[in-house]
Short mmCIF file of C-alpha atoms in Angstrom, two decimals:
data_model
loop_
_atom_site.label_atom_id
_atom_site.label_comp_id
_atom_site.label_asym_id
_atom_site.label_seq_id
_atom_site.Cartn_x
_atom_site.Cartn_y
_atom_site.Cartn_z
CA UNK A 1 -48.26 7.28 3.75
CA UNK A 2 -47.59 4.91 0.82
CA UNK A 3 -44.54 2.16 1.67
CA UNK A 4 -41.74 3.32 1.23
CA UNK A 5 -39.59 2.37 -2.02
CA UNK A 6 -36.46 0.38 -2.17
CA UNK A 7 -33.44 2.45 -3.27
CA UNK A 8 -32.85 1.25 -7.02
CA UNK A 9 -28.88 2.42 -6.63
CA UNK A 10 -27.06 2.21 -3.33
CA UNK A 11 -23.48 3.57 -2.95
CA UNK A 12 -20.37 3.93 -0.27
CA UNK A 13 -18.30 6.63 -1.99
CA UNK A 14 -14.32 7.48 -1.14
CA UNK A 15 -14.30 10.62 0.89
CA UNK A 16 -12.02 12.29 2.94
CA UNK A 17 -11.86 10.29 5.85
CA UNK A 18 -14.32 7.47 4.71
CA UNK A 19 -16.60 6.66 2.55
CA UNK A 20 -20.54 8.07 2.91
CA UNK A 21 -23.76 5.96 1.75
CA UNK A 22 -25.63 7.73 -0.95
CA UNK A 23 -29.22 5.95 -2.40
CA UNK A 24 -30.89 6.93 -5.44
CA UNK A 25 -34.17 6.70 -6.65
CA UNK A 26 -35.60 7.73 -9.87
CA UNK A 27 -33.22 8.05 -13.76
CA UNK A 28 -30.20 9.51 -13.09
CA UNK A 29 -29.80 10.09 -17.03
CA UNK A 30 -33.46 11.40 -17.30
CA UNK A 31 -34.89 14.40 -18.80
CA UNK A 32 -35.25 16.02 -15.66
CA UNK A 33 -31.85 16.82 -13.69
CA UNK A 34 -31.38 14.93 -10.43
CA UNK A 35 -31.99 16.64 -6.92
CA UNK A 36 -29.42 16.27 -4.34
CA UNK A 37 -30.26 16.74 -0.71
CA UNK A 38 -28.01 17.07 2.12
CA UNK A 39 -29.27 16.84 5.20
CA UNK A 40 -29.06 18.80 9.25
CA UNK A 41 -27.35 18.25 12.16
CA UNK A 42 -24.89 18.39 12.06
CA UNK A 43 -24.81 14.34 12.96
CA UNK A 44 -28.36 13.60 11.53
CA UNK A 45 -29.21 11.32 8.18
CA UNK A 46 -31.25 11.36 5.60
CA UNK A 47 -34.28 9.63 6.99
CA UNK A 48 -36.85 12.72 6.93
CA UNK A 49 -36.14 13.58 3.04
CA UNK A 50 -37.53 10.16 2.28
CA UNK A 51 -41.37 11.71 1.58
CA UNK A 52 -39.15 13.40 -1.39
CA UNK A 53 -39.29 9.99 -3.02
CA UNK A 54 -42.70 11.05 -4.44
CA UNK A 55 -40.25 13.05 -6.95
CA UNK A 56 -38.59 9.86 -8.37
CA UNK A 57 -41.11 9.07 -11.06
CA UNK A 58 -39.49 11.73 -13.79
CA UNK A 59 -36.29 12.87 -11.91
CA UNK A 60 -33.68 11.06 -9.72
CA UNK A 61 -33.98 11.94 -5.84
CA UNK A 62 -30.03 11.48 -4.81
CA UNK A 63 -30.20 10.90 -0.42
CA UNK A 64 -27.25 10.31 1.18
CA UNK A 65 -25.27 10.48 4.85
CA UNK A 66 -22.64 13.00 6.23
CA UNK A 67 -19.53 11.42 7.57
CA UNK A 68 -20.18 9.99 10.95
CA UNK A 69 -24.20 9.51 10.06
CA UNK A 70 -26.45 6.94 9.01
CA UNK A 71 -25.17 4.46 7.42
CA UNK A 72 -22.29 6.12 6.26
CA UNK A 73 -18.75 5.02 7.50
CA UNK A 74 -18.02 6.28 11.03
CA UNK A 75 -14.84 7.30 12.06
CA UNK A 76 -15.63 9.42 14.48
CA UNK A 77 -12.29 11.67 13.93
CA UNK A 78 -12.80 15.49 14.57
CA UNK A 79 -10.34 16.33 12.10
CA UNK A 80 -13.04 15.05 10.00
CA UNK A 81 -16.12 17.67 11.19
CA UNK A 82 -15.33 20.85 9.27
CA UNK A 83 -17.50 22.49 6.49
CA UNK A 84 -14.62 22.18 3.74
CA UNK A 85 -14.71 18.12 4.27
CA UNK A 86 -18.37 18.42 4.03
CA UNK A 87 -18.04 20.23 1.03
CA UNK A 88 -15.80 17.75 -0.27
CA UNK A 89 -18.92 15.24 0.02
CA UNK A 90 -20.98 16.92 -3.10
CA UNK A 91 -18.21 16.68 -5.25
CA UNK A 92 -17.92 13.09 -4.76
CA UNK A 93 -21.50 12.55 -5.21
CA UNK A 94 -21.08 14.27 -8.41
CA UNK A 95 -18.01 12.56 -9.91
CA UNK A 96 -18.85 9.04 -8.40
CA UNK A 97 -22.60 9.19 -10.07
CA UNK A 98 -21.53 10.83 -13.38
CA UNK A 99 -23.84 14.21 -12.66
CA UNK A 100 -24.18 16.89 -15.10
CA UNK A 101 -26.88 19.45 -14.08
CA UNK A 102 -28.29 18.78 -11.00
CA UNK A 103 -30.60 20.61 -8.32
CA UNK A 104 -29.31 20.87 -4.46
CA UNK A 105 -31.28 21.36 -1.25
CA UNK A 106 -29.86 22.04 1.52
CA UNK A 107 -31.78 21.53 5.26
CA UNK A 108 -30.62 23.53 8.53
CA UNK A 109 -27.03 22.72 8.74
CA UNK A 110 -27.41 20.94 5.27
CA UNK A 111 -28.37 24.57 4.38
CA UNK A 112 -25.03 25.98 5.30
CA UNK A 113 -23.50 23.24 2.88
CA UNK A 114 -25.82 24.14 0.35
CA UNK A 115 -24.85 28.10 0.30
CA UNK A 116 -21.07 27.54 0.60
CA UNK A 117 -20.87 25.12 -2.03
CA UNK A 118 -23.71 27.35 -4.34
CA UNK A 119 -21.99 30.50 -3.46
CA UNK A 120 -18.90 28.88 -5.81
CA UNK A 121 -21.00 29.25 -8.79
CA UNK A 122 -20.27 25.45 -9.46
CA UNK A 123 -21.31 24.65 -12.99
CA UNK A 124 -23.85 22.61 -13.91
CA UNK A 125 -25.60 23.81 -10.80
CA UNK A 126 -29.81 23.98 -12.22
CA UNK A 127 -30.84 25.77 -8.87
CA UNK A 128 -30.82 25.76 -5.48
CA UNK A 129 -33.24 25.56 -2.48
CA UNK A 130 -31.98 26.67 0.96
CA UNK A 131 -34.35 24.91 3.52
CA UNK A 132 -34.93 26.44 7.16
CA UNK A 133 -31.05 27.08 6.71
CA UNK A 134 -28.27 28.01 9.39
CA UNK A 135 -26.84 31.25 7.39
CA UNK A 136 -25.39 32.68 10.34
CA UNK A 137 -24.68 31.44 13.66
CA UNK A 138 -25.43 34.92 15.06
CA UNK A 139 -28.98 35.31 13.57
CA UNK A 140 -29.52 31.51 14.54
CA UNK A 141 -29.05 32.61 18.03
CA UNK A 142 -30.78 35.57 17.70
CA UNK A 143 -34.36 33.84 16.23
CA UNK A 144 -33.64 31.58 19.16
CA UNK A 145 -33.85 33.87 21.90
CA UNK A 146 -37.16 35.51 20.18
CA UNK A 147 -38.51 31.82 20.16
CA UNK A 148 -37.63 31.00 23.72
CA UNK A 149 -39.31 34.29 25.12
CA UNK A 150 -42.59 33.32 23.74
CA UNK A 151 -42.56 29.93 25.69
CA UNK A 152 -44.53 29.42 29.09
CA UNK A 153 -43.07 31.25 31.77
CA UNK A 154 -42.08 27.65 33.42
CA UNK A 155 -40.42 26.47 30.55
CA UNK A 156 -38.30 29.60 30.42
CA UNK A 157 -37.29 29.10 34.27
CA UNK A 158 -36.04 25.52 33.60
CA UNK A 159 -34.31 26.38 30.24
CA UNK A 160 -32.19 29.31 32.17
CA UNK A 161 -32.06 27.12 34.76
CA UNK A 162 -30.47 24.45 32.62
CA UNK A 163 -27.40 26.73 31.29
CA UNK A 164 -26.52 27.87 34.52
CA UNK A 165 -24.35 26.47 37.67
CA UNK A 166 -26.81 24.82 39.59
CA UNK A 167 -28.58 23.10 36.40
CA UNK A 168 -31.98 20.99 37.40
CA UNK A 169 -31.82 16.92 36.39
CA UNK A 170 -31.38 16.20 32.91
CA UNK A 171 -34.48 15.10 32.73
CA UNK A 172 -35.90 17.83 33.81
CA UNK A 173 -33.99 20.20 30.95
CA UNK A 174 -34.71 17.79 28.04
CA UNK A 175 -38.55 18.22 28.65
CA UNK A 176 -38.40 21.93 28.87
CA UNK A 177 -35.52 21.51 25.31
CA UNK A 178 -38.32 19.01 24.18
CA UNK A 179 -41.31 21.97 24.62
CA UNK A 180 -39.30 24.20 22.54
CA UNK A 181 -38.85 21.35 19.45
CA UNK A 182 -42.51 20.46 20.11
CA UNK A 183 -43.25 24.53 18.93
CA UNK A 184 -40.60 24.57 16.28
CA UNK A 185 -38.18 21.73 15.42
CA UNK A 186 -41.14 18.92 14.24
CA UNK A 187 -45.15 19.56 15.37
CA UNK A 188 -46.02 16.11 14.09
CA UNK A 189 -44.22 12.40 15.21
CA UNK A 190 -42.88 11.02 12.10
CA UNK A 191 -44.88 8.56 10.08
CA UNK A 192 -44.38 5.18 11.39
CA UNK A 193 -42.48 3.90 8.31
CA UNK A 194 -39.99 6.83 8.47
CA UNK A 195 -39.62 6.27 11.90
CA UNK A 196 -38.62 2.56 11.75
CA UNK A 197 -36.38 3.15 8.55
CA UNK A 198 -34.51 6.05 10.80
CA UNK A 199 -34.13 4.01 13.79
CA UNK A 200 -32.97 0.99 11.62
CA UNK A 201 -29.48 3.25 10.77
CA UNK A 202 -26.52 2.56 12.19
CA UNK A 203 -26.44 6.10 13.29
CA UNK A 204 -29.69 7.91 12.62
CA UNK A 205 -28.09 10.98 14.98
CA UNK A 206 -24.67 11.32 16.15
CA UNK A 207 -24.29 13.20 19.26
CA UNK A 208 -21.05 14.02 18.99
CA UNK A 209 -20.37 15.44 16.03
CA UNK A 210 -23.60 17.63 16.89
CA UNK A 211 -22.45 18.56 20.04
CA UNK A 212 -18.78 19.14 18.21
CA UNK A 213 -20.07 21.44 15.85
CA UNK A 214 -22.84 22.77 17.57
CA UNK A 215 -23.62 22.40 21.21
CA UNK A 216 -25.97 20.56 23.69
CA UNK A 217 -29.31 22.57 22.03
CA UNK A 218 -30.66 24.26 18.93
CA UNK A 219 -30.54 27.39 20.78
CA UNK A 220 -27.44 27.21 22.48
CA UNK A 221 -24.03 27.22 20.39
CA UNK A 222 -20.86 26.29 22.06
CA UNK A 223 -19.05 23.94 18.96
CA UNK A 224 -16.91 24.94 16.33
CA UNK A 225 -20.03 26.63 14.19
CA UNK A 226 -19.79 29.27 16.86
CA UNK A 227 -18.22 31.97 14.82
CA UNK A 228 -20.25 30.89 11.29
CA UNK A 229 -21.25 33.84 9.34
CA UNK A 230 -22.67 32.64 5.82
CA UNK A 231 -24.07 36.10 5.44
CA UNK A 232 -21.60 37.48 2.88
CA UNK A 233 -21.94 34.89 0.57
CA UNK A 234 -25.87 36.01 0.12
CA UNK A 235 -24.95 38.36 -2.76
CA UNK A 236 -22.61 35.74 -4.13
CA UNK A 237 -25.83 33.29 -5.55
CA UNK A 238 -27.58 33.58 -8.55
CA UNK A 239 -30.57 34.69 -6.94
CA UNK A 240 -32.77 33.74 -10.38
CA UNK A 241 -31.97 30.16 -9.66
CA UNK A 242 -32.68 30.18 -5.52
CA UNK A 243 -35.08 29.56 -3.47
CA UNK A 244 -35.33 29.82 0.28
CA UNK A 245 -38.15 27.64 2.35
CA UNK A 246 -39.24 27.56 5.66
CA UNK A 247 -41.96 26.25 7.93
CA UNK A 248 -44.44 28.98 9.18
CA UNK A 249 -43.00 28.19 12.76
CA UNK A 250 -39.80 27.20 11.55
CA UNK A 251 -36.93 27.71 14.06
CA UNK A 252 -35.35 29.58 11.53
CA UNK A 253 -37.99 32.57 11.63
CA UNK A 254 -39.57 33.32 8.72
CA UNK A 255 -38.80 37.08 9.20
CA UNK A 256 -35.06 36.25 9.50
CA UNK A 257 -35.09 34.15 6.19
CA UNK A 258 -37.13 36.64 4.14
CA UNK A 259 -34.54 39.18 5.08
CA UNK A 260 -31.77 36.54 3.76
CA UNK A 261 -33.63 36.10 0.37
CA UNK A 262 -33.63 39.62 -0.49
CA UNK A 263 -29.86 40.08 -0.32
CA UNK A 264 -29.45 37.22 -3.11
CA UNK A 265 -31.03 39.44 -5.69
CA UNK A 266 -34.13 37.95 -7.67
CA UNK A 267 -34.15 34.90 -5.18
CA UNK A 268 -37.66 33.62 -4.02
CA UNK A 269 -38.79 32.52 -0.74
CA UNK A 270 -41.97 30.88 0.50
CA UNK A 271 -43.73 29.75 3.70
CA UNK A 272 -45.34 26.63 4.05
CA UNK A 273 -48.27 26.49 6.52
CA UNK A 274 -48.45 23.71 9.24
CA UNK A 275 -44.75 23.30 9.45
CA UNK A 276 -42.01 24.21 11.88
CA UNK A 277 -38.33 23.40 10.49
CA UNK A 278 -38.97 18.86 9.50
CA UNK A 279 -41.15 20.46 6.29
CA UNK A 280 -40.61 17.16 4.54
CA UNK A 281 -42.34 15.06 7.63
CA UNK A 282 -45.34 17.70 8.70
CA UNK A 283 -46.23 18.68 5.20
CA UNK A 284 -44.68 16.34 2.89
CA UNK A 285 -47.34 16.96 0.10
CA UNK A 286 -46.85 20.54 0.11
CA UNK A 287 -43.30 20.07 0.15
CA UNK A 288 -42.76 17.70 -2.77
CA UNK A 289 -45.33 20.37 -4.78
CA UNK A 290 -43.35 23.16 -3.99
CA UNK A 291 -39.64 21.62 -4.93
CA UNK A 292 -41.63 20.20 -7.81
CA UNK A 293 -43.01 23.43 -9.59
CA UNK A 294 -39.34 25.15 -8.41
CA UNK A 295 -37.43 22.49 -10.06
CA UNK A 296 -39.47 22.86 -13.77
CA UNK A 297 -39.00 26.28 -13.75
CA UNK A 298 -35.52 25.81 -13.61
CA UNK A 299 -34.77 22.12 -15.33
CA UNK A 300 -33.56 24.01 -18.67
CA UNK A 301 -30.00 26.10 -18.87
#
């Protein structure tokens, strides 16, 4: 892939609890409105959104880190890990860079984020694009357990083995963990740029606020997200202006997220081929072109 650019804006915005790192690329006063992406984890940054760079010619692409991520400030506070303080991010984003109409994507947990804070009808919102998103804790679990069946019989033995009383050696239950990512977290290392940038953060992933939130796995939920149910708030978007994306062997089941996008009435939803739930790191071409055509659809009121 082409080297990466240099941020031409760089940012540590006042939140509660901190301040978070935002970089922008791209005119923020341009004819196009800005994307702003908010990434997983919970604990991750936004290292695997950089292909979306490609964007910045015409539009700004607005990255930036969660509390407690990447090169955002790091308290490390629990009080801090709840969805209303994460909410509490985009505003500040907003105010801090003087946005008017902007798109939002929102990633796996970023995805939660992305529905709550759409869900409020915010003005000036141009659309929104719910990527391999956590909707509901229960369905999460649910595509999880489908997933996990379909695995070699040996890999299944270790994995049950691993979340009962007489667990195997850690090793031995992060390579069985790792078989299941292999399949449908990211089916392709990243690029060696991206993966230097990533490991250059101060915290390109944060255990604990992962494990906080969420638990020791993707398909195992012990954390405060336990109980999430995003579901309701399906009917509350403007369905016109959303799209829903996953990876063809996305951890978030295509099936599953399908289902989602017909209970936001008049919402689209597409597929992308080669890709498990990283989209922007397996098929970063296909991704920018899909978010690209989406967006100019929906630049005007």
């Amino acid at each position: 892939m082409p080297a990466l650019p240099a941020p031409d804006r760089e940012e540590m915005i006042p939140v509660e609890g901190g301040r978070i790192y935002v970089r922008v690329n791209g005119p923020l006063n341009g004819a196009r409105p800005p994307i702003l992406m908010i990434h997983g984890g919970p604990g991750s940054g936004h290292a695997d959104f950089l292909p979306a760079l490609a964007l910045s010619g015409d539009r700004a692409v607005i990255l930036y880190d969660q509390l407690d991520a990447g090169r955002s400030d790091a308290p490390g506070d629990p009080v801090n890990w709840t969805i209303a303080r994460h909410l509490g991010e985009i505003d500040a984003i907003r105010s801090a860079l003087g946005l008017g109409r902007i798109h939002v994507l929102g990633a796996s947990w970023g995805g939660t984020l992305a529905l709550e804070y759409a869900a409020g009808r915010p003005a000036g919102l141009a659309s929104i694009i719910l990527q391999s998103p956590l909707i509901s804790t229960r369905s999460w679990l649910a595509d999880a357990a489908i997933l996990r069946a379909r695995l070699p019989r040996q890999v299944r033995d270790v994995l049950d083995a691993c979340d009962g009383p007489a667990a195997p050696s850690e090793a031995a239950c992060d390579a069985a963990t790792s078989a299941f990512y292999a399949r449908h977290v990211m089916r392709r290392p990243r690029p060696t740029a991206i993966d230097a940038y990533r490991d250059a953060l101060p915290l390109p992933f944060n255990r604990a606020v992962y494990e906080a939130m969420w638990g020791r796995s993707e398909f195992i939920c012990t954390g405060t997200l336990r109980d999430y149910d995003g579901e309701p708030l399906l009917a509350r978007l403007d369905g016109r202006r959303t799209l829903f994306m996953v990876g063809r062997h996305d951890e978030a089941r295509p099936a599953t997220v399908a289902s989602f996008a017909k209970r936001a009435k008049g919402a689209e939803f597409v597929a992308i081929e080669g890709a498990s739930h990283k989209i922007a790191i397996e098929q970063p071409r296909r991704f920018v072109e899909v978010l690209d055509r989406w967006m100019a659809r929906h630049d005007g009121a």
